[in-house]
Short mmCIF file of C-alpha atoms and ligand atoms in Angstrom, two decimals:
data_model
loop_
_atom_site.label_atom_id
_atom_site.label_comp_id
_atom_site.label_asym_id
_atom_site.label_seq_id
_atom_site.Cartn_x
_atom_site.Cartn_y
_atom_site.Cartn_z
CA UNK A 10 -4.40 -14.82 8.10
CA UNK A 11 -6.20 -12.35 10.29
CA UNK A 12 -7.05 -9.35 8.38
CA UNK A 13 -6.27 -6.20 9.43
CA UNK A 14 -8.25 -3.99 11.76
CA UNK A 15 -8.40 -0.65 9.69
CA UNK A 16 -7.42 2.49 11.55
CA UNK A 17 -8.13 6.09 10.84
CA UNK A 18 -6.10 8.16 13.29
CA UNK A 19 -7.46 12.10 13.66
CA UNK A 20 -5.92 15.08 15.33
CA UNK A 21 -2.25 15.31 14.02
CA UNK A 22 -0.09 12.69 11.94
CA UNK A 23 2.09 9.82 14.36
CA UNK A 24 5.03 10.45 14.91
CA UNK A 25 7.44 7.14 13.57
CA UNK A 26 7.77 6.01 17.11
CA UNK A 27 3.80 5.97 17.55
CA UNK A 28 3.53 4.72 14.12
CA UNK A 29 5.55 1.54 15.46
CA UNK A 30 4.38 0.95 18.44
CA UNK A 31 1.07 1.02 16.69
CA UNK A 32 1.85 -1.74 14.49
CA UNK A 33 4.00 -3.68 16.59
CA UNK A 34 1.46 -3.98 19.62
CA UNK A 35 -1.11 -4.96 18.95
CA UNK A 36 -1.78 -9.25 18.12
CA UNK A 37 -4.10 -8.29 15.26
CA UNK A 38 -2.66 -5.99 12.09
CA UNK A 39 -3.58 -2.70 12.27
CA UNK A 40 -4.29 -1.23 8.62
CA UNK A 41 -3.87 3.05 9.38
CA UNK A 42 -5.96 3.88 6.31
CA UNK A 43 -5.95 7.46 6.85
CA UNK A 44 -4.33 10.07 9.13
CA UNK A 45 -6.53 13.59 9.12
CA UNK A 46 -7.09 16.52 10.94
CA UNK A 47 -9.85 17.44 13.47
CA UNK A 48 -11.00 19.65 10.49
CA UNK A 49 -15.10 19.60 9.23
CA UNK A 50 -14.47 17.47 6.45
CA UNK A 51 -13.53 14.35 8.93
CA UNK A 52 -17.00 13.25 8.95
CA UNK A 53 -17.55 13.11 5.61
CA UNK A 54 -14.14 11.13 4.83
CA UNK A 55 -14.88 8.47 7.88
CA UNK A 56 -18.28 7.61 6.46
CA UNK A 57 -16.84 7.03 3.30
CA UNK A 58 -14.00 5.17 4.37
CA UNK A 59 -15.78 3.08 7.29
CA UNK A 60 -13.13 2.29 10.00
CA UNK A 61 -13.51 -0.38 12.62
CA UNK A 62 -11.49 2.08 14.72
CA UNK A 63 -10.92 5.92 14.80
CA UNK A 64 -8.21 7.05 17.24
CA UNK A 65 -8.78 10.00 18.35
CA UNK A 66 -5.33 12.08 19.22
CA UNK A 67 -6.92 15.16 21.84
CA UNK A 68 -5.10 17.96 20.92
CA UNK A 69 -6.14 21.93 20.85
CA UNK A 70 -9.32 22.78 22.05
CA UNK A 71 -10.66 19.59 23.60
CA UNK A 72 -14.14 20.68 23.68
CA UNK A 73 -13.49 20.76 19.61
CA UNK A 74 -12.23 17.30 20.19
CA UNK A 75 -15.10 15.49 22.54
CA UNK A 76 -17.93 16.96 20.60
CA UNK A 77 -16.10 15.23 16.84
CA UNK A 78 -15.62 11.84 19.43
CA UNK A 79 -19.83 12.65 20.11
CA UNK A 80 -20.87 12.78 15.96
CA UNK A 81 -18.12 9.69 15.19
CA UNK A 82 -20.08 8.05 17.57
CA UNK A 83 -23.54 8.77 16.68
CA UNK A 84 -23.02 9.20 12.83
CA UNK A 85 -20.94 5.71 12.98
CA UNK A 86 -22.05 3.70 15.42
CA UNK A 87 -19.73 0.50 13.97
CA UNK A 88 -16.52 2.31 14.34
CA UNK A 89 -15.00 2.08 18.10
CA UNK A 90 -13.83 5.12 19.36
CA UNK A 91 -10.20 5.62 20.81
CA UNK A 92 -9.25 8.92 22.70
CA UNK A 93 -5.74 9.69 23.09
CA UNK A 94 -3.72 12.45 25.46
CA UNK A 95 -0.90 13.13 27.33
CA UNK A 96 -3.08 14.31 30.13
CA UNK A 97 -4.43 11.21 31.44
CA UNK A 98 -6.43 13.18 34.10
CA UNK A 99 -9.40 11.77 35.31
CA UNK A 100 -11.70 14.70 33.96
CA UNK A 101 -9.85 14.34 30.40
CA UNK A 102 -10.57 10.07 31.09
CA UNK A 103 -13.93 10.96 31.84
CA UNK A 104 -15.20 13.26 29.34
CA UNK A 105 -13.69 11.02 26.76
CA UNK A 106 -15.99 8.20 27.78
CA UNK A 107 -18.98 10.30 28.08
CA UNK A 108 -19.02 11.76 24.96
CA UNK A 109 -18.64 8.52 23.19
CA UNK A 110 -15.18 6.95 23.30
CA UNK A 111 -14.94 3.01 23.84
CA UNK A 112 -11.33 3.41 24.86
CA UNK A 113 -8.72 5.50 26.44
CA UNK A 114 -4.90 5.36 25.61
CA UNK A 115 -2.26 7.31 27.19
CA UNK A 116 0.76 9.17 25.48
CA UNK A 117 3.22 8.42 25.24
CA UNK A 118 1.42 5.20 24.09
CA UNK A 119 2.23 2.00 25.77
CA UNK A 120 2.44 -1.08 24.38
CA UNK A 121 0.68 -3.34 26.48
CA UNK A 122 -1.96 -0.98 26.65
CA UNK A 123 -2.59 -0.66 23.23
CA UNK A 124 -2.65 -4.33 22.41
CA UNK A 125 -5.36 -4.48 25.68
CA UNK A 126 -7.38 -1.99 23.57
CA UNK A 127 -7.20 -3.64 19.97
CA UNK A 128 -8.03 -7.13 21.62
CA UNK A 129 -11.29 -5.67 22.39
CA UNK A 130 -12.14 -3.81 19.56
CA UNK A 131 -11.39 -7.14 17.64
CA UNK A 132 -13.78 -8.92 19.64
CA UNK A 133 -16.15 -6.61 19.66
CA UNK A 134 -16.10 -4.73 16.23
CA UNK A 135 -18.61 -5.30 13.54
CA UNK A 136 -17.17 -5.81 10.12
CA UNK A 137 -19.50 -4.28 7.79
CA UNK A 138 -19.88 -6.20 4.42
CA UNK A 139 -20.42 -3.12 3.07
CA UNK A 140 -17.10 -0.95 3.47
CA UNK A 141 -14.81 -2.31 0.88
CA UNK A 142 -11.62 -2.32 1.70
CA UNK A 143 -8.98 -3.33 -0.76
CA UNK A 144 -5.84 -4.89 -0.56
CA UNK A 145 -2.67 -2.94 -0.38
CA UNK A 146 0.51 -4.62 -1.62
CA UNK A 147 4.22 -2.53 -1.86
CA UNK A 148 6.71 -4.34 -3.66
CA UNK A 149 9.96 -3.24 -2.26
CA UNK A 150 13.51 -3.65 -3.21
CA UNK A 151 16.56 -1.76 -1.45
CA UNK A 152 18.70 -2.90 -4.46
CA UNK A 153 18.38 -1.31 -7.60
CA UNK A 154 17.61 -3.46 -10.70
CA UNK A 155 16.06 -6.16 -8.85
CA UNK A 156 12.56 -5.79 -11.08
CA UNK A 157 10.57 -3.84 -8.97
CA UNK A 158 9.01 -1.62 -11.57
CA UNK A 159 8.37 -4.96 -13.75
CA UNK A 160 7.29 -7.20 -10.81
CA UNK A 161 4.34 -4.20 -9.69
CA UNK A 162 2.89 -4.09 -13.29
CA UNK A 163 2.76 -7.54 -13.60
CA UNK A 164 1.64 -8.60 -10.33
CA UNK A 165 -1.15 -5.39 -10.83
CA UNK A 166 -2.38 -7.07 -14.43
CA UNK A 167 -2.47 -10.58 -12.87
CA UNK A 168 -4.56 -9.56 -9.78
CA UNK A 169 -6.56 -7.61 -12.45
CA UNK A 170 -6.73 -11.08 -14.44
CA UNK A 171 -7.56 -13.63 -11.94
CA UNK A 172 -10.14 -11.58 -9.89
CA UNK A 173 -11.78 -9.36 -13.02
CA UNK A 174 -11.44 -6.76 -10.00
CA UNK A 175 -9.98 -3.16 -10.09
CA UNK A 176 -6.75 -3.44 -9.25
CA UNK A 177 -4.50 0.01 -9.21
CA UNK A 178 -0.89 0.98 -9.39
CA UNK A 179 0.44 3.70 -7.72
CA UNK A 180 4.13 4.78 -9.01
CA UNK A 181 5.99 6.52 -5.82
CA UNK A 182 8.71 6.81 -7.80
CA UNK A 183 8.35 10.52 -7.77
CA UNK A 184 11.74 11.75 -10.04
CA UNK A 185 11.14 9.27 -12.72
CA UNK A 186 8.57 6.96 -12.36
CA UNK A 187 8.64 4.32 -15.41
CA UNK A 188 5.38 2.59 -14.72
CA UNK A 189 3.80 4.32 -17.83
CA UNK A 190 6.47 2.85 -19.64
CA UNK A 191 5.80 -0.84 -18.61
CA UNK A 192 1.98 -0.25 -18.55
CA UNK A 193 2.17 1.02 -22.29
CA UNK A 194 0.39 3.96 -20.84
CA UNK A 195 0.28 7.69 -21.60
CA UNK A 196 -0.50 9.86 -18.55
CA UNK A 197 -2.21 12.65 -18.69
CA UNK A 198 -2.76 13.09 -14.88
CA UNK A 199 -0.65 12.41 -11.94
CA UNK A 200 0.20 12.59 -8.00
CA UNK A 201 0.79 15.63 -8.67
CA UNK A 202 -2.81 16.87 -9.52
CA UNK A 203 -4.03 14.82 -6.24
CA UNK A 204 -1.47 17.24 -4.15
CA UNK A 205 -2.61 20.60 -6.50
CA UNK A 206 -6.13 19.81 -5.44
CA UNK A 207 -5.69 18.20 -1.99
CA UNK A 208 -8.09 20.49 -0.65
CA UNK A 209 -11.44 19.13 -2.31
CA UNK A 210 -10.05 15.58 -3.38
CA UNK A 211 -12.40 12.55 -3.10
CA UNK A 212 -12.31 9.51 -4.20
CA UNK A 213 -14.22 10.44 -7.51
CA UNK A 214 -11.74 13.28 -8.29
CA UNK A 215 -9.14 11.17 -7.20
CA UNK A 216 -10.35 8.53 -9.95
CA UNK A 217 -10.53 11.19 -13.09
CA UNK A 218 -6.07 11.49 -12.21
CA UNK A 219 -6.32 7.82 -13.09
CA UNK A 220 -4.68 6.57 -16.31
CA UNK A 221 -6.56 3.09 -17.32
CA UNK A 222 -4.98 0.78 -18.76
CA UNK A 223 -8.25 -1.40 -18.85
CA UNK A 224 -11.72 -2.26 -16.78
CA UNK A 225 -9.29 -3.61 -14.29
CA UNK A 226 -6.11 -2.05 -14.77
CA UNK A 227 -5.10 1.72 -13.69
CA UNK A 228 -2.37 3.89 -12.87
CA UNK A 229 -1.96 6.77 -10.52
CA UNK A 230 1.26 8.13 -12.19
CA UNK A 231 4.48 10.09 -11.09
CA UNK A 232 4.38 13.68 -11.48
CA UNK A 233 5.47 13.72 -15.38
CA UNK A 234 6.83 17.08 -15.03
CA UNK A 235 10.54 17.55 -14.12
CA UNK A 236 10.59 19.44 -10.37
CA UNK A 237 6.97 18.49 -9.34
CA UNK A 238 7.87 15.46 -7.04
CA UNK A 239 9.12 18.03 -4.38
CA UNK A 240 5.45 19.19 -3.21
CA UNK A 241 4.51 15.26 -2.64
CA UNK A 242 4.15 14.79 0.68
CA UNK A 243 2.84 11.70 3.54
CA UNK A 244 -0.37 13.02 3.70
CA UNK A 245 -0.85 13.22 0.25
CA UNK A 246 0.36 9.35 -0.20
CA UNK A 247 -1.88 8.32 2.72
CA UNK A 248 -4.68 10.05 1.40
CA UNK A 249 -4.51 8.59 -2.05
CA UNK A 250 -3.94 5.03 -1.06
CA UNK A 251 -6.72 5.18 1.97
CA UNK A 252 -9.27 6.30 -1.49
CA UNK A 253 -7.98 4.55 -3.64
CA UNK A 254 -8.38 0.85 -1.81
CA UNK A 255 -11.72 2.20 -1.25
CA UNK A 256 -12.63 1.95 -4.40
CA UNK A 257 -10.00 -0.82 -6.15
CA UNK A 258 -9.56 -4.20 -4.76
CA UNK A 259 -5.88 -4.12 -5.12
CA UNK A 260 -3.53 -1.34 -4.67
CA UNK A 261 -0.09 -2.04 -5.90
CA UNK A 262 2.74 0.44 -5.18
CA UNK A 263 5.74 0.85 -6.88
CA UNK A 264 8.00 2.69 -4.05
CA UNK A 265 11.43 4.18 -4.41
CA UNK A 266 14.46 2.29 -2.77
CA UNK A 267 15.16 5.31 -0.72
CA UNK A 268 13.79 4.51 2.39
CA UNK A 269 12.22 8.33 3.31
CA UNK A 270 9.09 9.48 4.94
CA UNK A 271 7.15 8.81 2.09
CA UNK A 272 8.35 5.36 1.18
CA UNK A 273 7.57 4.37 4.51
CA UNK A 274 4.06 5.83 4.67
CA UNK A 275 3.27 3.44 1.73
CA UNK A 276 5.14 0.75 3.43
CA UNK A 277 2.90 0.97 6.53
CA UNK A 278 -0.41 1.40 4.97
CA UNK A 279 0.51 -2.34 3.32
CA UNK A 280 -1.63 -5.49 4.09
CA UNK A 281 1.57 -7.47 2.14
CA UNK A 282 4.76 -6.18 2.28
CA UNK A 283 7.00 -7.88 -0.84
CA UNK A 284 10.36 -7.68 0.07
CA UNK A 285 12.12 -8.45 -3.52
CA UNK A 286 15.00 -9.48 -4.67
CA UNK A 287 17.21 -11.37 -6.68
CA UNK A 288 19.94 -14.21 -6.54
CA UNK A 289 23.20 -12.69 -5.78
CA UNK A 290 25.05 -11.71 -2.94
CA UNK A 291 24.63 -8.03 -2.76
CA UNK A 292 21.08 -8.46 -3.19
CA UNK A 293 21.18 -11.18 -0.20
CA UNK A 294 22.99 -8.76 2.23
CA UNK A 295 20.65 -5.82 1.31
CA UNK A 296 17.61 -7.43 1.45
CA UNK A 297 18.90 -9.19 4.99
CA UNK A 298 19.59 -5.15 6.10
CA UNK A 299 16.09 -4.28 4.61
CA UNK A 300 14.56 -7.04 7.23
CA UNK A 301 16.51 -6.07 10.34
CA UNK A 302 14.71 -2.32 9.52
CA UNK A 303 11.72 -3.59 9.24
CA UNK A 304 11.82 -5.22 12.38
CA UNK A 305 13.15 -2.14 13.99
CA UNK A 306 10.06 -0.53 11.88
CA UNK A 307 7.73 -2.72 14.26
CA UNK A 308 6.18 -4.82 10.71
CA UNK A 309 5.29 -7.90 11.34
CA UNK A 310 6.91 -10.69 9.88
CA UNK A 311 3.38 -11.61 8.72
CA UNK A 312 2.98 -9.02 6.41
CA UNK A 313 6.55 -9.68 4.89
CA UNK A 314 6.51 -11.90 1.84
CA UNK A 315 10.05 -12.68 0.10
CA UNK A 316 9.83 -12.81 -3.36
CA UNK A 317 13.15 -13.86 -5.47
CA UNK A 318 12.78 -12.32 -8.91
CA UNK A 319 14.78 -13.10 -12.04
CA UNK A 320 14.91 -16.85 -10.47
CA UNK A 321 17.10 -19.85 -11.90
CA UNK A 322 17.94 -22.97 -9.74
CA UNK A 323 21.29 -22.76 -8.91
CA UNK A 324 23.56 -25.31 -6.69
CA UNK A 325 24.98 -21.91 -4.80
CA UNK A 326 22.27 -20.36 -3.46
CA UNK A 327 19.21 -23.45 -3.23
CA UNK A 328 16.14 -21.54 -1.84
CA UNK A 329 16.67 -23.70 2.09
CA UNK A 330 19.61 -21.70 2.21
CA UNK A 331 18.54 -18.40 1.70
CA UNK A 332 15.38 -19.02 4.26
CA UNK A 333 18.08 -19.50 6.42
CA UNK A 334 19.97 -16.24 5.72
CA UNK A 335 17.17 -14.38 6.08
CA UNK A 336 15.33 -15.56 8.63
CA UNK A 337 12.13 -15.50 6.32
CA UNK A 338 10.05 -17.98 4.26
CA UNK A 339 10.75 -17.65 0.21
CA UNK A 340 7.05 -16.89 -0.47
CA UNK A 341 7.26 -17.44 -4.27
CA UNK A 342 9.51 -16.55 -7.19
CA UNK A 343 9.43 -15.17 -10.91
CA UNK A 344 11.55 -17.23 -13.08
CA UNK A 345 14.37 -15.50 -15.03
CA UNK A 346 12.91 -14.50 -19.03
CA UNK A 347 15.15 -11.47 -19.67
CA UNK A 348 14.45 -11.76 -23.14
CA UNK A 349 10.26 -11.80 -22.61
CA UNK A 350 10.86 -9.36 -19.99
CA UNK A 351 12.67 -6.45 -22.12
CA UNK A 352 10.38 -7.09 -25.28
CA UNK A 353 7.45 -6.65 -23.00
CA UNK A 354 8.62 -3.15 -21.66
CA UNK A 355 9.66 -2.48 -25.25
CA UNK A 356 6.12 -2.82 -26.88
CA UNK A 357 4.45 -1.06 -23.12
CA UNK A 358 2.32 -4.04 -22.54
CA UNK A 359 2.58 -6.38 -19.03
CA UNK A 360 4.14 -9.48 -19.94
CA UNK A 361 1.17 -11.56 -18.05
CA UNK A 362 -1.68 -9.44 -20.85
CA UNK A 363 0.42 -10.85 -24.05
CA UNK A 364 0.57 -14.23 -25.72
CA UNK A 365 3.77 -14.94 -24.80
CA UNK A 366 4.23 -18.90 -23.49
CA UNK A 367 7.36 -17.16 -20.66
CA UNK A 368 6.97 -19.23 -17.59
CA UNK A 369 7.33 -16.12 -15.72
CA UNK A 370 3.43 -15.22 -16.87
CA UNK A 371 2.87 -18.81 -14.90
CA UNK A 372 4.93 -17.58 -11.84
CA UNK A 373 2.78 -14.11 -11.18
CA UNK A 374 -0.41 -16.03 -11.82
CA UNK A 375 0.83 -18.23 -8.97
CA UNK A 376 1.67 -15.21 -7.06
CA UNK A 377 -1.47 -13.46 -7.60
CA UNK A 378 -3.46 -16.23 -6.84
CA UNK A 379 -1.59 -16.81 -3.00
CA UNK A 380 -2.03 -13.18 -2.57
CA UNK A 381 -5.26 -12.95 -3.44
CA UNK A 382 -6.38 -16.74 -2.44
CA UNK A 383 -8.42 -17.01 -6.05
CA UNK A 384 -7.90 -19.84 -7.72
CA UNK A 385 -6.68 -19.43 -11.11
CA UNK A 386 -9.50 -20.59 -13.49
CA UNK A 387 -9.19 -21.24 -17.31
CA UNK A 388 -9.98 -17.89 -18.90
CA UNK A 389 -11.48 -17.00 -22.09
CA UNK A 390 -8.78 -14.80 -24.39
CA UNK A 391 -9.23 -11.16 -23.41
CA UNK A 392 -9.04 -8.97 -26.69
CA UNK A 393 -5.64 -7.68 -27.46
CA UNK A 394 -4.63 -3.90 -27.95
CA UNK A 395 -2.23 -3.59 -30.22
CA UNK A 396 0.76 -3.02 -28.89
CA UNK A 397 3.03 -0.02 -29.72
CA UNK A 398 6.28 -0.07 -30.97
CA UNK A 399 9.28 0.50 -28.95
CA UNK A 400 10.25 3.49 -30.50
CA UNK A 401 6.56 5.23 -29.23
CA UNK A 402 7.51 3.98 -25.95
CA UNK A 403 10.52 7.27 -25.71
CA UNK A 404 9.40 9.83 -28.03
CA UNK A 405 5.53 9.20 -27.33
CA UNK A 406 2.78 8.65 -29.90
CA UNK A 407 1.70 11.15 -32.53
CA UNK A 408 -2.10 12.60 -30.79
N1 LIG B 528 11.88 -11.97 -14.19
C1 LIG B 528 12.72 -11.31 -14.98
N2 LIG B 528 13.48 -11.98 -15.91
C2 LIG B 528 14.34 -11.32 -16.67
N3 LIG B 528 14.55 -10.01 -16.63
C3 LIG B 528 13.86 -9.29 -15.76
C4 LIG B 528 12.91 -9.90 -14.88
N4 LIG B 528 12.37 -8.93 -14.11
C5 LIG B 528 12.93 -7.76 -14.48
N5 LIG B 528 13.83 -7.98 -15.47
C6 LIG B 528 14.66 -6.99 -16.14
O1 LIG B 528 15.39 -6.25 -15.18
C7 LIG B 528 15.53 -4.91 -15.59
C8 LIG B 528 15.20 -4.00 -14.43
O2 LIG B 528 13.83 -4.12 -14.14
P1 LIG B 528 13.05 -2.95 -13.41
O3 LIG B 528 13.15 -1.69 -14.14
O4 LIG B 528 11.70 -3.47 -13.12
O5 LIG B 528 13.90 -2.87 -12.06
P2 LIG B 528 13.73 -1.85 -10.84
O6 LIG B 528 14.02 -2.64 -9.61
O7 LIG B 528 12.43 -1.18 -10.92
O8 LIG B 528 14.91 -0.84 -11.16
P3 LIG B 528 15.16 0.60 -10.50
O9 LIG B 528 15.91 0.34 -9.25
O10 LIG B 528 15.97 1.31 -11.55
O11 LIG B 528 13.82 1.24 -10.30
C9 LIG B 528 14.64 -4.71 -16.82
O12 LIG B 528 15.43 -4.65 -17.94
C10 LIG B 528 13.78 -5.94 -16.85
O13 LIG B 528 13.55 -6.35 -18.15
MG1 LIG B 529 11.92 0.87 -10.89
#
């Protein structure tokens, strides 16, 4: 699979319809890493975060904007530059190319234009080994119940596993956000400290609101305070993700089902796009309603992986048949332990860390391994911690 071309769009946030014509152009996946304004800090936050592309949305003072087009291009001479306006004039055209832009795109953006444009800057871009760029992964369910909370922790530890790589979770769920629970983790920081001090956050700040887990393992919690989710916004989500797969080589998010603003900001900034759910019929019809959005949503069916969760072969619904609803390839499924899987967010620790012989640890080390493309290898026992007791797990440990 082609990865994605990663986009950092200045000037002013996209609007949704932008946003999908964005990602439904062009042939190649476009990653929108970040989405900041023409402020002074730009610089600093492109050379850290190394696009192959920076749009460049002229708005304001354009003399402000043609002279940050003139440093993008001298300060980063890998990253193509894209001006953007609604005046398409040639002076506006012209300007744009002299100070530095490799392309021009009229608003409102076209798509045959914009797939021109990323063709090019696919050909043309150089991909430097240097600027990392992890791999984002939502897990989404628009059915409650259907594991998401479990699947994200798991799949998180077993990236963590296979690839002895950083791998992060983010919980979105912003009014109660359990990941702590199923991490066995006891936050002391949260999303909510990233939008307190959104004003000087980097990606080292943003790594001290981190709670590990392990090495490998981290969470960017849910506010933990009761009211605090209201002053979460997109640009705080975008920001945090574009950092934080700067510096982890997976990023899984834990969204909520609602699908708002801020759900799908995390949706878009996905490489993979897990679309979960399990085998009933309700399930079936939402997550058949969840594709036909994101098809109106402009994702491609690329990024969409169908996982089945909680899995048993049954004769009513054999996996041919649901391919068949749903239009979609069953990418891979997590067998049905309820028994492993409750005792495992009783004692807080991922199901795939513990001894336990559940052949749902074998199912996410499959799934981590076609996300990822490792191999699984034969490991060496990581030591234990000891696992707390479920009664810890809702009235918290003694400090
Ligand atoms: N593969 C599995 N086998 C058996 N039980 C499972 C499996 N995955 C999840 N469960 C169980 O399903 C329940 C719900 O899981 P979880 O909290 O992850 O769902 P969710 O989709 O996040 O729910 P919500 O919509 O409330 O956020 C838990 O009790 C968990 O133990
Ligand atoms: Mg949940």
């Amino acid at each position: 699979m082609s990865k994605a071309i990663s986009v950092v769009v200045i000037g002013r946030s996209l609007n949704q319809q932008e946003r999908t014509r964005l990602r439904s152009s062009s042939q190649t996946p476009l990653a929108i890493v970040a989405e900041l304004p023409n402020a002074p800090q730009v610089l600093d936050e492109l050379n850290r975060l190394k696009p192959q592309a920076a749009l460049v949305l002229l708005n304001g003072e354009l003399n402000h904007s043609f002279q940050l087009v003139e440093r993008i291009h001298q300060e980063l001479p890998d990253t193509a530059v894209i001006c953007s306006s609604e005046d398409n004039s040639p002076d506006v055209i012209l300007q744009s190319f002299r100070s530095g832009a490799m392309e021009f795109l009229r608003q409102p953006l076209v798509e045959s234009e914009i797939a021109a444009v990323f063709a090019k800057i696919e050909q043309s871009a150089v991909r430097p080994e240097e600027s990392h760029l992890g791999r984002v992964i939502a897990v989404y369910a628009s059915k409650g119940g259907c594991g998401t909370t479990f699947v994200t922790a798991n799949l998180a530890a077993s990236l963590a596993r296979l690839s002895r790589k950083r791998s992060c979770v983010i919980d979105l769920n912003l009014q109660a956000g359990d990941q702590p629970l199923y991490l066995g983790l006891e936050p002391n920081y949260s999303i909510h400290d990233v939008v307190r001090n959104f004003d000087k956050l980097d990606d080292q700040l943003l790594a001290s609101y981190l709670t590990q887990r392990s090495k490998y393992l981290q969470l960017l919690a849910a506010p933990t305070e009761i009211g605090k989710d209201e002053d979460v916004r997109v640009e705080h989500v975008t920001r945090a993700i574009a950092l934080l797969r700067a510096q982890a080589e997976y990023v899984v998010i834990d969204p909520p089902r609602m699908l708002n603003e801020i759900t799908i900001s995390a949706l878009d900034a996905a490489d993979d796009l897990i679309l979960l759910l399990t085998l009933d019929i309700p399930a079936i019809r939402s997550a058949k309603r969840t594709l036909d959005i994101f098809t109106r949503l402009g994702y491609d069916r690329g990024r969409i992986k169908v996982v089945i969760n909680r899995y048993t072969k049954t004769p009513e619904f054999d996996l041919k048949q649901i391919e068949k609803v749903l239009e979609t390839p069953v990418f891979g499924t997590i067998s049905n332990d309820y028994r492993a899987a409750i005792s495992s967010i009783n004692v807080g620790e991922p199901l795939v860390l513990s001894k336990n012989q559940s052949p749902v640890v074998q199912d996410f080390s499959i799934l981590a391994s076609k996300l990822s493309g490792i191999r699984p290898q034969t490991e060496a026992p990581t030591p234990q911690r000891p696992a707390r007791s479920g009664w810890t797990s809702i009235f918290g440990s003694k400090k």
